[in-house]
PDB file of C-alpha atoms and ligand atoms in Angstrom:
ATOM      1  CA  MET A   1      -0.081  -0.109   0.302  1.00 89.00           C
ATOM      2  CA  GLY A   2       1.290   3.501  -0.691  1.00 95.00           C
ATOM      3  CA  VAL A   3       2.397   5.790   1.248  1.00 96.00           C
ATOM      4  CA  ASP A   4      -0.810   7.791   0.090  1.00 96.00           C
ATOM      5  CA  LYS A   5      -3.592   5.557   1.704  1.00 97.00           C
ATOM      6  CA  THR A   6      -2.837   5.946   5.245  1.00 98.00           C
ATOM      7  CA  LEU A   7      -4.889   7.494   8.298  1.00 98.00           C
ATOM      8  CA  ALA A   8      -1.482   9.563   8.750  1.00 98.00           C
ATOM      9  CA  TYR A   9      -1.162  11.464   5.384  1.00 98.00           C
ATOM     10  CA  GLN A  10      -4.433  12.497   5.349  1.00 97.00           C
ATOM     11  CA  TYR A  11      -4.222  13.552   8.203  1.00 97.00           C
ATOM     12  CA  LEU A  12      -1.592  15.308   7.026  1.00 97.00           C
ATOM     13  CA  LYS A  13      -2.475  16.203   3.871  1.00 96.00           C
ATOM     14  CA  LYS A  14      -5.723  18.180   5.239  1.00 94.00           C
ATOM     15  CA  THR A  15      -3.997  19.766   7.731  1.00 94.00           C
ATOM     16  CA  ASP A  16      -1.249  21.326   5.653  1.00 95.00           C
ATOM     17  CA  LEU A  17      -1.584  24.966   5.440  1.00 94.00           C
ATOM     18  CA  SER A  18      -1.704  27.416   1.957  1.00 92.00           C
ATOM     19  CA  TYR A  19      -2.666  30.728   1.272  1.00 91.00           C
ATOM     20  CA  GLU A  20      -6.094  29.167   0.189  1.00 86.00           C
ATOM     21  CA  THR A  21      -6.706  27.556   3.210  1.00 81.00           C
ATOM     22  CA  LEU A  22      -5.077  29.603   5.444  1.00 82.00           C
ATOM     23  CA  GLY A  23      -7.608  31.826   8.010  1.00 78.00           C
ATOM     24  CA  PHE A  24     -10.337  28.666   7.211  1.00 78.00           C
ATOM     25  CA  ARG A  25     -11.912  26.907  10.544  1.00 77.00           C
ATOM     26  CA  GLU A  26     -13.130  23.302   9.709  1.00 78.00           C
ATOM     27  CA  ILE A  27     -13.716  23.141  13.772  1.00 86.00           C
ATOM     28  CA  TYR A  28     -14.442  25.084  16.790  1.00 92.00           C
ATOM     29  CA  ILE A  29     -13.508  23.930  19.587  1.00 95.00           C
ATOM     30  CA  GLU A  30     -13.899  25.621  23.116  1.00 96.00           C
ATOM     31  CA  PRO A  31     -10.858  26.900  24.420  1.00 94.00           C
ATOM     32  CA  THR A  32     -10.269  25.667  27.874  1.00 94.00           C
ATOM     33  CA  SER A  33      -7.572  26.842  31.407  1.00 92.00           C
ATOM     34  CA  PRO A  34      -4.142  26.178  30.421  1.00 92.00           C
ATOM     35  CA  TYR A  35      -3.684  24.790  33.803  1.00 96.00           C
ATOM     36  CA  LYS A  36      -3.811  21.642  35.672  1.00 98.00           C
ATOM     37  CA  SER A  37      -4.013  21.510  39.553  1.00 98.00           C
ATOM     38  CA  TYR A  38      -5.437  19.026  41.783  1.00 98.00           C
ATOM     39  CA  SER A  39      -6.290  21.038  44.591  1.00 96.00           C
ATOM     40  CA  ASN A  40      -6.515  18.325  47.333  1.00 97.00           C
ATOM     41  CA  ALA A  41      -3.575  16.379  47.092  1.00 98.00           C
ATOM     42  CA  GLU A  42      -0.936  16.656  49.565  1.00 98.00           C
ATOM     43  CA  ARG A  43       1.973  19.262  47.589  1.00 98.00           C
ATOM     44  CA  VAL A  44       5.912  18.534  47.849  1.00 98.00           C
ATOM     45  CA  LYS A  45       7.079  21.839  47.240  1.00 98.00           C
ATOM     46  CA  LEU A  46      10.686  21.423  44.970  1.00 98.00           C
ATOM     47  CA  PRO A  47      13.118  22.925  46.012  1.00 98.00           C
ATOM     48  CA  GLU A  48      14.571  26.487  43.986  1.00 96.00           C
ATOM     49  CA  VAL A  49      16.733  25.634  41.421  1.00 97.00           C
ATOM     50  CA  ILE A  50      20.444  26.202  42.246  1.00 97.00           C
ATOM     51  CA  PHE A  51      22.628  25.731  38.720  1.00 97.00           C
ATOM     52  CA  PRO A  52      24.996  23.106  39.331  1.00 97.00           C
ATOM     53  CA  GLU A  53      28.623  23.298  37.794  1.00 97.00           C
ATOM     54  CA  THR A  54      28.172  21.309  34.184  1.00 98.00           C
ATOM     55  CA  PRO A  55      29.636  19.856  31.099  1.00 98.00           C
ATOM     56  CA  ASN A  56      30.091  22.236  28.185  1.00 98.00           C
ATOM     57  CA  PHE A  57      26.468  22.356  26.509  1.00 98.00           C
ATOM     58  CA  PHE A  58      28.193  20.514  23.424  1.00 98.00           C
ATOM     59  CA  GLU A  59      29.497  17.646  25.264  1.00 98.00           C
ATOM     60  CA  ILE A  60      25.985  16.486  27.144  1.00 98.00           C
ATOM     61  CA  LEU A  61      25.182  16.985  23.301  1.00 98.00           C
ATOM     62  CA  MET A  62      27.836  14.807  22.329  1.00 98.00           C
ATOM     63  CA  LYS A  63      26.847  11.861  25.130  1.00 98.00           C
ATOM     64  CA  ARG A  64      23.676  12.008  24.927  1.00 98.00           C
ATOM     65  CA  ARG A  65      22.446   8.466  24.614  1.00 98.00           C
ATOM     66  CA  SER A  66      19.299   6.453  25.418  1.00 98.00           C
ATOM     67  CA  GLU A  67      20.465   4.870  28.464  1.00 98.00           C
ATOM     68  CA  ARG A  68      18.648   1.764  29.844  1.00 98.00           C
ATOM     69  CA  LYS A  69      21.087   0.325  31.819  1.00 98.00           C
ATOM     70  CA  TYR A  70      19.884   1.577  35.905  1.00 98.00           C
ATOM     71  CA  LYS A  71      21.027   0.265  39.282  1.00 97.00           C
ATOM     72  CA  LYS A  72      18.063   2.102  41.917  1.00 98.00           C
ATOM     73  CA  TYR A  73      19.112   4.861  42.138  1.00 98.00           C
ATOM     74  CA  PRO A  74      17.541   7.305  45.286  1.00 98.00           C
ATOM     75  CA  ILE A  75      16.425  10.403  43.334  1.00 98.00           C
ATOM     76  CA  THR A  76      17.148  13.458  44.767  1.00 98.00           C
ATOM     77  CA  LEU A  77      14.648  16.236  45.771  1.00 98.00           C
ATOM     78  CA  LYS A  78      18.037  18.964  43.568  1.00 98.00           C
ATOM     79  CA  GLU A  79      18.056  16.644  41.261  1.00 98.00           C
ATOM     80  CA  LEU A  80      13.545  16.539  40.808  1.00 98.00           C
ATOM     81  CA  ALA A  81      13.902  20.026  40.824  1.00 98.00           C
ATOM     82  CA  LEU A  82      16.686  20.577  37.799  1.00 98.00           C
ATOM     83  CA  LEU A  83      14.904  17.854  36.000  1.00 99.00           C
ATOM     84  CA  CYS A  84      11.501  19.605  36.701  1.00 99.00           C
ATOM     85  CA  PHE A  85      12.316  23.332  35.627  1.00 98.00           C
ATOM     86  CA  ALA A  86      13.889  22.017  32.417  1.00 98.00           C
ATOM     87  CA  ILE A  87      10.999  20.477  31.194  1.00 98.00           C
ATOM     88  CA  GLN A  88       8.227  23.280  31.930  1.00 98.00           C
ATOM     89  CA  GLY A  89       9.345  25.575  34.429  1.00 98.00           C
ATOM     90  CA  ILE A  90       8.706  29.539  33.773  1.00 98.00           C
ATOM     91  CA  THR A  91      11.231  31.564  33.171  1.00 98.00           C
ATOM     92  CA  ALA A  92       9.759  35.108  32.301  1.00 98.00           C
ATOM     93  CA  LYS A  93       5.990  36.170  31.832  1.00 96.00           C
ATOM     94  CA  ALA A  94       4.059  38.342  28.884  1.00 94.00           C
ATOM     95  CA  GLY A  95       0.421  39.543  29.211  1.00 93.00           C
ATOM     96  CA  PRO A  96      -1.084  36.215  30.282  1.00 90.00           C
ATOM     97  CA  TYR A  97       1.259  33.963  29.282  1.00 93.00           C
ATOM     98  CA  LEU A  98       4.240  32.122  31.753  1.00 96.00           C
ATOM     99  CA  LEU A  99       7.167  31.364  28.577  1.00 98.00           C
ATOM    100  CA  ARG A 100       8.883  28.223  29.663  1.00 98.00           C
ATOM    101  CA  THR A 101      11.934  26.068  29.849  1.00 98.00           C
ATOM    102  CA  ALA A 102      10.567  24.728  26.306  1.00 98.00           C
ATOM    103  CA  PRO A 103       8.757  26.023  23.838  1.00 98.00           C
ATOM    104  CA  SER A 104       4.506  25.395  23.264  1.00 98.00           C
ATOM    105  CA  ALA A 105       3.286  26.988  19.951  1.00 98.00           C
ATOM    106  CA  GLY A 106       0.696  29.927  20.854  1.00 97.00           C
ATOM    107  CA  ALA A 107       2.124  29.441  24.213  1.00 97.00           C
ATOM    108  CA  LEU A 108      -0.964  28.036  25.311  1.00 97.00           C
ATOM    109  CA  TYR A 109       1.464  24.890  26.507  1.00 98.00           C
ATOM    110  CA  PRO A 110      -1.277  21.329  25.818  1.00 98.00           C
ATOM    111  CA  ILE A 111       1.130  18.942  27.260  1.00 98.00           C
ATOM    112  CA  GLU A 112       0.741  17.826  31.474  1.00 98.00           C
ATOM    113  CA  THR A 113       3.022  16.108  33.127  1.00 99.00           C
ATOM    114  CA  TYR A 114       3.383  13.286  36.030  1.00 99.00           C
ATOM    115  CA  LEU A 115       5.631  11.262  37.407  1.00 99.00           C
ATOM    116  CA  ALA A 116       6.090   7.757  38.674  1.00 99.00           C
ATOM    117  CA  ILE A 117       8.514   7.593  41.251  1.00 98.00           C
ATOM    118  CA  ASN A 118       9.640   5.067  41.835  1.00 98.00           C
ATOM    119  CA  TYR A 119      13.111   4.993  44.266  1.00 98.00           C
ATOM    120  CA  SER A 120      14.049   8.500  46.072  1.00 98.00           C
ATOM    121  CA  GLU A 121      16.267   9.754  48.354  1.00 93.00           C
ATOM    122  CA  ASP A 122      13.837  11.760  49.848  1.00 96.00           C
ATOM    123  CA  LEU A 123      10.128  11.584  48.325  1.00 98.00           C
ATOM    124  CA  SER A 124       7.983   8.186  48.344  1.00 98.00           C
ATOM    125  CA  ALA A 125       7.381   6.240  46.030  1.00 98.00           C
ATOM    126  CA  GLY A 126       3.961   7.023  43.754  1.00 98.00           C
ATOM    127  CA  ILE A 127       2.759   8.744  41.704  1.00 98.00           C
ATOM    128  CA  TYR A 128       3.308  12.544  41.283  1.00 99.00           C
ATOM    129  CA  HIS A 129       1.698  15.754  39.293  1.00 99.00           C
ATOM    130  CA  LEU A 130       3.747  18.823  38.308  1.00 98.00           C
ATOM    131  CA  GLU A 131       2.053  21.797  39.241  1.00 98.00           C
ATOM    132  CA  VAL A 132       4.286  23.763  37.225  1.00 98.00           C
ATOM    133  CA  ARG A 133       2.107  27.296  38.535  1.00 97.00           C
ATOM    134  CA  SER A 134       3.932  26.935  42.225  1.00 97.00           C
ATOM    135  CA  PHE A 135       6.276  24.313  40.591  1.00 98.00           C
ATOM    136  CA  SER A 136       5.382  21.960  43.070  1.00 98.00           C
ATOM    137  CA  LEU A 137       4.238  18.404  43.437  1.00 98.00           C
ATOM    138  CA  GLU A 138       1.196  17.207  43.911  1.00 98.00           C
ATOM    139  CA  LYS A 139       0.638  13.354  45.389  1.00 98.00           C
ATOM    140  CA  LEU A 140      -1.349  11.216  43.452  1.00 98.00           C
ATOM    141  CA  LYS A 141      -0.875   7.689  43.856  1.00 98.00           C
ATOM    142  CA  GLU A 142       1.324   6.130  46.951  1.00 98.00           C
ATOM    143  CA  GLY A 143       3.943   3.483  47.122  1.00 98.00           C
ATOM    144  CA  ASN A 144       6.102   2.240  43.905  1.00 98.00           C
ATOM    145  CA  PHE A 145       4.603   1.691  40.839  1.00 98.00           C
ATOM    146  CA  GLY A 146       7.347   0.026  38.442  1.00 98.00           C
ATOM    147  CA  LYS A 147       6.207  -3.688  37.928  1.00 98.00           C
ATOM    148  CA  ILE A 148       3.013  -1.663  36.639  1.00 98.00           C
ATOM    149  CA  LEU A 149       4.290   0.878  34.594  1.00 98.00           C
ATOM    150  CA  LYS A 150       6.623  -1.706  32.982  1.00 98.00           C
ATOM    151  CA  ASP A 151       3.410  -4.353  32.395  1.00 98.00           C
ATOM    152  CA  LEU A 152       1.805  -1.321  30.305  1.00 98.00           C
ATOM    153  CA  ALA A 153       5.411  -0.449  28.512  1.00 98.00           C
ATOM    154  CA  LEU A 154       4.903  -3.906  27.175  1.00 98.00           C
ATOM    155  CA  GLY A 155       7.024  -5.397  29.751  1.00 98.00           C
ATOM    156  CA  GLN A 156      10.443  -2.816  29.251  1.00 98.00           C
ATOM    157  CA  ALA A 157      12.730  -4.134  31.888  1.00 98.00           C
ATOM    158  CA  PHE A 158      14.366  -1.095  32.546  1.00 98.00           C
ATOM    159  CA  PHE A 159      11.117   0.787  33.324  1.00 98.00           C
ATOM    160  CA  GLU A 160      11.047  -1.117  37.205  1.00 98.00           C
ATOM    161  CA  LEU A 161      15.134   0.391  37.608  1.00 98.00           C
ATOM    162  CA  ALA A 162      14.329   4.075  36.892  1.00 98.00           C
ATOM    163  CA  SER A 163      14.652   6.191  39.551  1.00 98.00           C
ATOM    164  CA  VAL A 164      11.396   8.616  38.080  1.00 99.00           C
ATOM    165  CA  VAL A 165       9.659   8.339  34.941  1.00 99.00           C
ATOM    166  CA  PHE A 166       8.490  10.991  33.017  1.00 99.00           C
ATOM    167  CA  ILE A 167       5.257  10.889  32.103  1.00 99.00           C
ATOM    168  CA  TRP A 168       3.378  13.211  29.604  1.00 99.00           C
ATOM    169  CA  SER A 169       0.205  13.501  28.364  1.00 99.00           C
ATOM    170  CA  ALA A 170      -1.758  16.370  26.386  1.00 98.00           C
ATOM    171  CA  LEU A 171      -4.851  18.064  26.878  1.00 98.00           C
ATOM    172  CA  LEU A 172      -5.853  18.329  22.793  1.00 97.00           C
ATOM    173  CA  ARG A 173      -8.116  21.073  23.466  1.00 97.00           C
ATOM    174  CA  ARG A 174      -6.392  23.697  24.734  1.00 98.00           C
ATOM    175  CA  THR A 175      -3.816  23.416  21.715  1.00 98.00           C
ATOM    176  CA  MET A 176      -6.736  22.626  19.345  1.00 97.00           C
ATOM    177  CA  SER A 177      -8.776  25.455  20.003  1.00 97.00           C
ATOM    178  CA  LYS A 178      -6.246  27.569  18.452  1.00 95.00           C
ATOM    179  CA  TYR A 179      -5.689  25.242  16.187  1.00 95.00           C
ATOM    180  CA  GLY A 180      -7.725  23.216  15.155  1.00 94.00           C
ATOM    181  CA  GLU A 181      -7.140  19.322  13.325  1.00 95.00           C
ATOM    182  CA  ARG A 182      -3.400  20.627  12.751  1.00 95.00           C
ATOM    183  CA  GLY A 183      -3.251  21.481  16.606  1.00 97.00           C
ATOM    184  CA  LEU A 184      -1.923  17.895  17.312  1.00 98.00           C
ATOM    185  CA  ARG A 185       0.952  18.436  14.727  1.00 98.00           C
ATOM    186  CA  TYR A 186       1.776  21.033  17.119  1.00 98.00           C
ATOM    187  CA  ILE A 187       0.861  18.803  20.395  1.00 98.00           C
ATOM    188  CA  PHE A 188       4.008  16.063  18.917  1.00 98.00           C
ATOM    189  CA  MET A 189       6.239  18.875  18.392  1.00 98.00           C
ATOM    190  CA  ASP A 190       5.966  20.059  22.113  1.00 98.00           C
ATOM    191  CA  VAL A 191       6.197  16.978  23.446  1.00 99.00           C
ATOM    192  CA  ALA A 192       9.367  16.465  21.950  1.00 99.00           C
ATOM    193  CA  HIS A 193      11.083  19.595  22.831  1.00 99.00           C
ATOM    194  CA  ILE A 194       9.864  18.355  26.119  1.00 99.00           C
ATOM    195  CA  CYS A 195      11.297  15.461  25.755  1.00 99.00           C
ATOM    196  CA  GLN A 196      14.541  16.927  24.733  1.00 99.00           C
ATOM    197  CA  ASN A 197      15.505  19.381  27.654  1.00 99.00           C
ATOM    198  CA  LEU A 198      14.515  16.685  29.237  1.00 99.00           C
ATOM    199  CA  LEU A 199      17.117  13.792  27.608  1.00 99.00           C
ATOM    200  CA  LEU A 200      19.838  16.542  28.181  1.00 98.00           C
ATOM    201  CA  SER A 201      19.342  17.907  31.422  1.00 98.00           C
ATOM    202  CA  ALA A 202      19.648  14.351  32.169  1.00 98.00           C
ATOM    203  CA  VAL A 203      22.898  13.748  31.214  1.00 98.00           C
ATOM    204  CA  ALA A 204      24.286  17.351  32.530  1.00 98.00           C
ATOM    205  CA  LEU A 205      23.559  15.743  36.274  1.00 98.00           C
ATOM    206  CA  GLY A 206      25.091  12.108  34.810  1.00 98.00           C
ATOM    207  CA  LEU A 207      21.568  10.936  34.703  1.00 98.00           C
ATOM    208  CA  LYS A 208      20.431   8.568  31.665  1.00 98.00           C
ATOM    209  CA  ALA A 209      17.322   8.580  30.975  1.00 99.00           C
ATOM    210  CA  CYS A 210      15.663   7.000  27.780  1.00 99.00           C
ATOM    211  CA  PRO A 211      12.483   8.463  25.825  1.00 99.00           C
ATOM    212  CA  VAL A 212       9.214   6.428  25.128  1.00 99.00           C
ATOM    213  CA  GLY A 213       7.238   5.613  22.726  1.00 98.00           C
ATOM    214  CA  ALA A 214       5.948   2.374  23.001  1.00 98.00           C
ATOM    215  CA  PHE A 215       3.093   1.965  25.889  1.00 98.00           C
ATOM    216  CA  LEU A 216      -0.791   0.673  25.773  1.00 98.00           C
ATOM    217  CA  ASP A 217      -1.794   3.568  25.506  1.00 98.00           C
ATOM    218  CA  GLN A 218      -4.942   3.463  27.748  1.00 98.00           C
ATOM    219  CA  ASP A 219      -3.737   1.283  30.657  1.00 98.00           C
ATOM    220  CA  PHE A 220      -1.962   4.473  30.897  1.00 98.00           C
ATOM    221  CA  ASN A 221      -5.121   6.505  30.180  1.00 98.00           C
ATOM    222  CA  LYS A 222      -6.648   3.924  33.448  1.00 98.00           C
ATOM    223  CA  LEU A 223      -3.263   4.656  35.799  1.00 98.00           C
ATOM    224  CA  LEU A 224      -2.740   8.241  36.077  1.00 98.00           C
ATOM    225  CA  GLU A 225      -7.187   8.325  35.820  1.00 98.00           C
ATOM    226  CA  LEU A 226      -8.043  10.440  32.657  1.00 98.00           C
ATOM    227  CA  ASP A 227     -10.230  10.017  30.306  1.00 98.00           C
ATOM    228  CA  GLY A 228      -8.615   9.594  27.209  1.00 98.00           C
ATOM    229  CA  THR A 229     -10.611  12.495  25.406  1.00 98.00           C
ATOM    230  CA  GLU A 230      -9.714  15.341  26.967  1.00 97.00           C
ATOM    231  CA  GLU A 231      -6.979  14.038  28.721  1.00 98.00           C
ATOM    232  CA  ARG A 232      -4.222  11.228  27.707  1.00 98.00           C
ATOM    233  CA  ILE A 233      -1.103  10.156  27.474  1.00 98.00           C
ATOM    234  CA  ILE A 234       1.263  11.036  24.444  1.00 98.00           C
ATOM    235  CA  TYR A 235       5.684   9.724  25.528  1.00 99.00           C
ATOM    236  CA  MET A 236       8.089   9.239  28.121  1.00 98.00           C
ATOM    237  CA  ALA A 237      11.298   8.594  29.573  1.00 99.00           C
ATOM    238  CA  THR A 238      12.968   7.378  31.869  1.00 99.00           C
ATOM    239  CA  VAL A 239      15.873   8.488  34.274  1.00 99.00           C
ATOM    240  CA  GLY A 240      18.203   6.788  36.445  1.00 98.00           C
ATOM    241  CA  LYS A 241      21.865   6.000  37.017  1.00 98.00           C
TER     242      LYS A 241
HETATM  243  C1  FMN B   1       9.408   8.379  20.047  1.00 94.26           C
HETATM  244  C2  FMN B   1      10.023   7.982  20.006  1.00 94.26           C
HETATM  245  C3  FMN B   1      10.139   6.780  20.776  1.00 94.26           C
HETATM  246  C4  FMN B   1      10.985   5.617  21.216  1.00 94.26           C
HETATM  247  N1  FMN B   1      11.322   4.713  21.981  1.00 94.26           N
HETATM  248  C5  FMN B   1      11.374   3.907  22.322  1.00 94.26           C
HETATM  249  C6  FMN B   1      11.096   2.539  23.506  1.00 94.26           C
HETATM  250  O1  FMN B   1       9.709   3.110  23.673  1.00 94.26           O
HETATM  251  N2  FMN B   1      11.963   2.243  23.988  1.00 94.26           N
HETATM  252  C7  FMN B   1      12.894   2.292  23.149  1.00 94.26           C
HETATM  253  O2  FMN B   1      13.527   1.354  24.526  1.00 94.26           O
HETATM  254  N3  FMN B   1      13.614   3.394  23.037  1.00 94.26           N
HETATM  255  C8  FMN B   1      12.599   4.490  22.745  1.00 94.26           C
HETATM  256  N4  FMN B   1      13.445   5.005  21.713  1.00 94.26           N
HETATM  257  C9  FMN B   1      15.015   5.424  21.698  1.00 94.26           C
HETATM  258  C10 FMN B   1      15.333   5.094  20.547  1.00 94.26           C
HETATM  259  O3  FMN B   1      15.296   3.721  20.325  1.00 94.26           O
HETATM  260  C11 FMN B   1      17.195   5.986  20.714  1.00 94.26           C
HETATM  261  O4  FMN B   1      16.554   7.124  20.335  1.00 94.26           O
HETATM  262  C12 FMN B   1      17.016   5.283  18.927  1.00 94.26           C
HETATM  263  O5  FMN B   1      17.697   3.956  18.684  1.00 94.26           O
HETATM  264  C13 FMN B   1      18.580   5.817  18.165  1.00 94.26           C
HETATM  265  O6  FMN B   1      20.005   6.502  19.745  1.00 94.26           O
HETATM  266  P1  FMN B   1      19.976   7.887  20.838  1.00 94.26           P
HETATM  267  O7  FMN B   1      18.690   7.436  21.590  1.00 94.26           O
HETATM  268  O8  FMN B   1      21.209   6.009  22.131  1.00 94.26           O
HETATM  269  O9  FMN B   1      21.134   8.081  19.768  1.00 94.26           O
HETATM  270  C14 FMN B   1      12.225   5.722  21.370  1.00 94.26           C
HETATM  271  C15 FMN B   1      12.978   7.503  20.148  1.00 94.26           C
HETATM  272  C16 FMN B   1      12.096   8.242  20.007  1.00 94.26           C
HETATM  273  C17 FMN B   1      12.213   9.733  19.445  1.00 94.26           C
END
């Protein structure tokens, strides 16, 4: 079968920008809040980040590899704070927008970050949500979910030995309310920027990381109690040592 017959190609073709279609709106989608927080959850404030001495940026680029061999390293709160800052730290304000370390189409920030912490020196194992405005972690579930994460990631064994798994969801509405169907393209670009910030920061901190796209989507949505329509898991990365 030719690529042109695939759903993927049809989607790309239908969402190409051209002068003929510019400004044409195929659908109307209500906007929604750019922030999510779990107001009843126990909160752990992330410490203020103090930038450590790191290798030269270009050496970091040279060193980045997808690394999957970890040894249950108890990650520190300082390391977690630096990683969270790298992916979603607020670095400037522009009108109503809180601009972050990673770029986002239209500054709409459709990606939410969850951390499944397996091994930490300072935090109990569990699943947390990163609340970007207060730079804190909201505890959603207690316990080591390593074995479950491994099973839901199609048996990829390194999930169990990772210190933490970063799990990214997308709220389609945030971006699609402005960009319509084309918005989906931007959502995947957004999450890739976030992930690359994490991967490079992990190298900078002497940690190892691996991006992961192979997982059971609906089972991960269920684990995080996401409906899969308004919000769904789209990407993840393991971090360990
Ligand atoms: C979108 C995406 C999905 C990936 N999914 C997985 C995965 O599910 N499991 C895995 O072990 N590696 C995964 N990887 C890592 C790739 O296998 C890796 O980037 C590739 O082999 C090149 O190696 P390098 O990252 O060390 O340069 C993924 C990478 C990307 C960019």
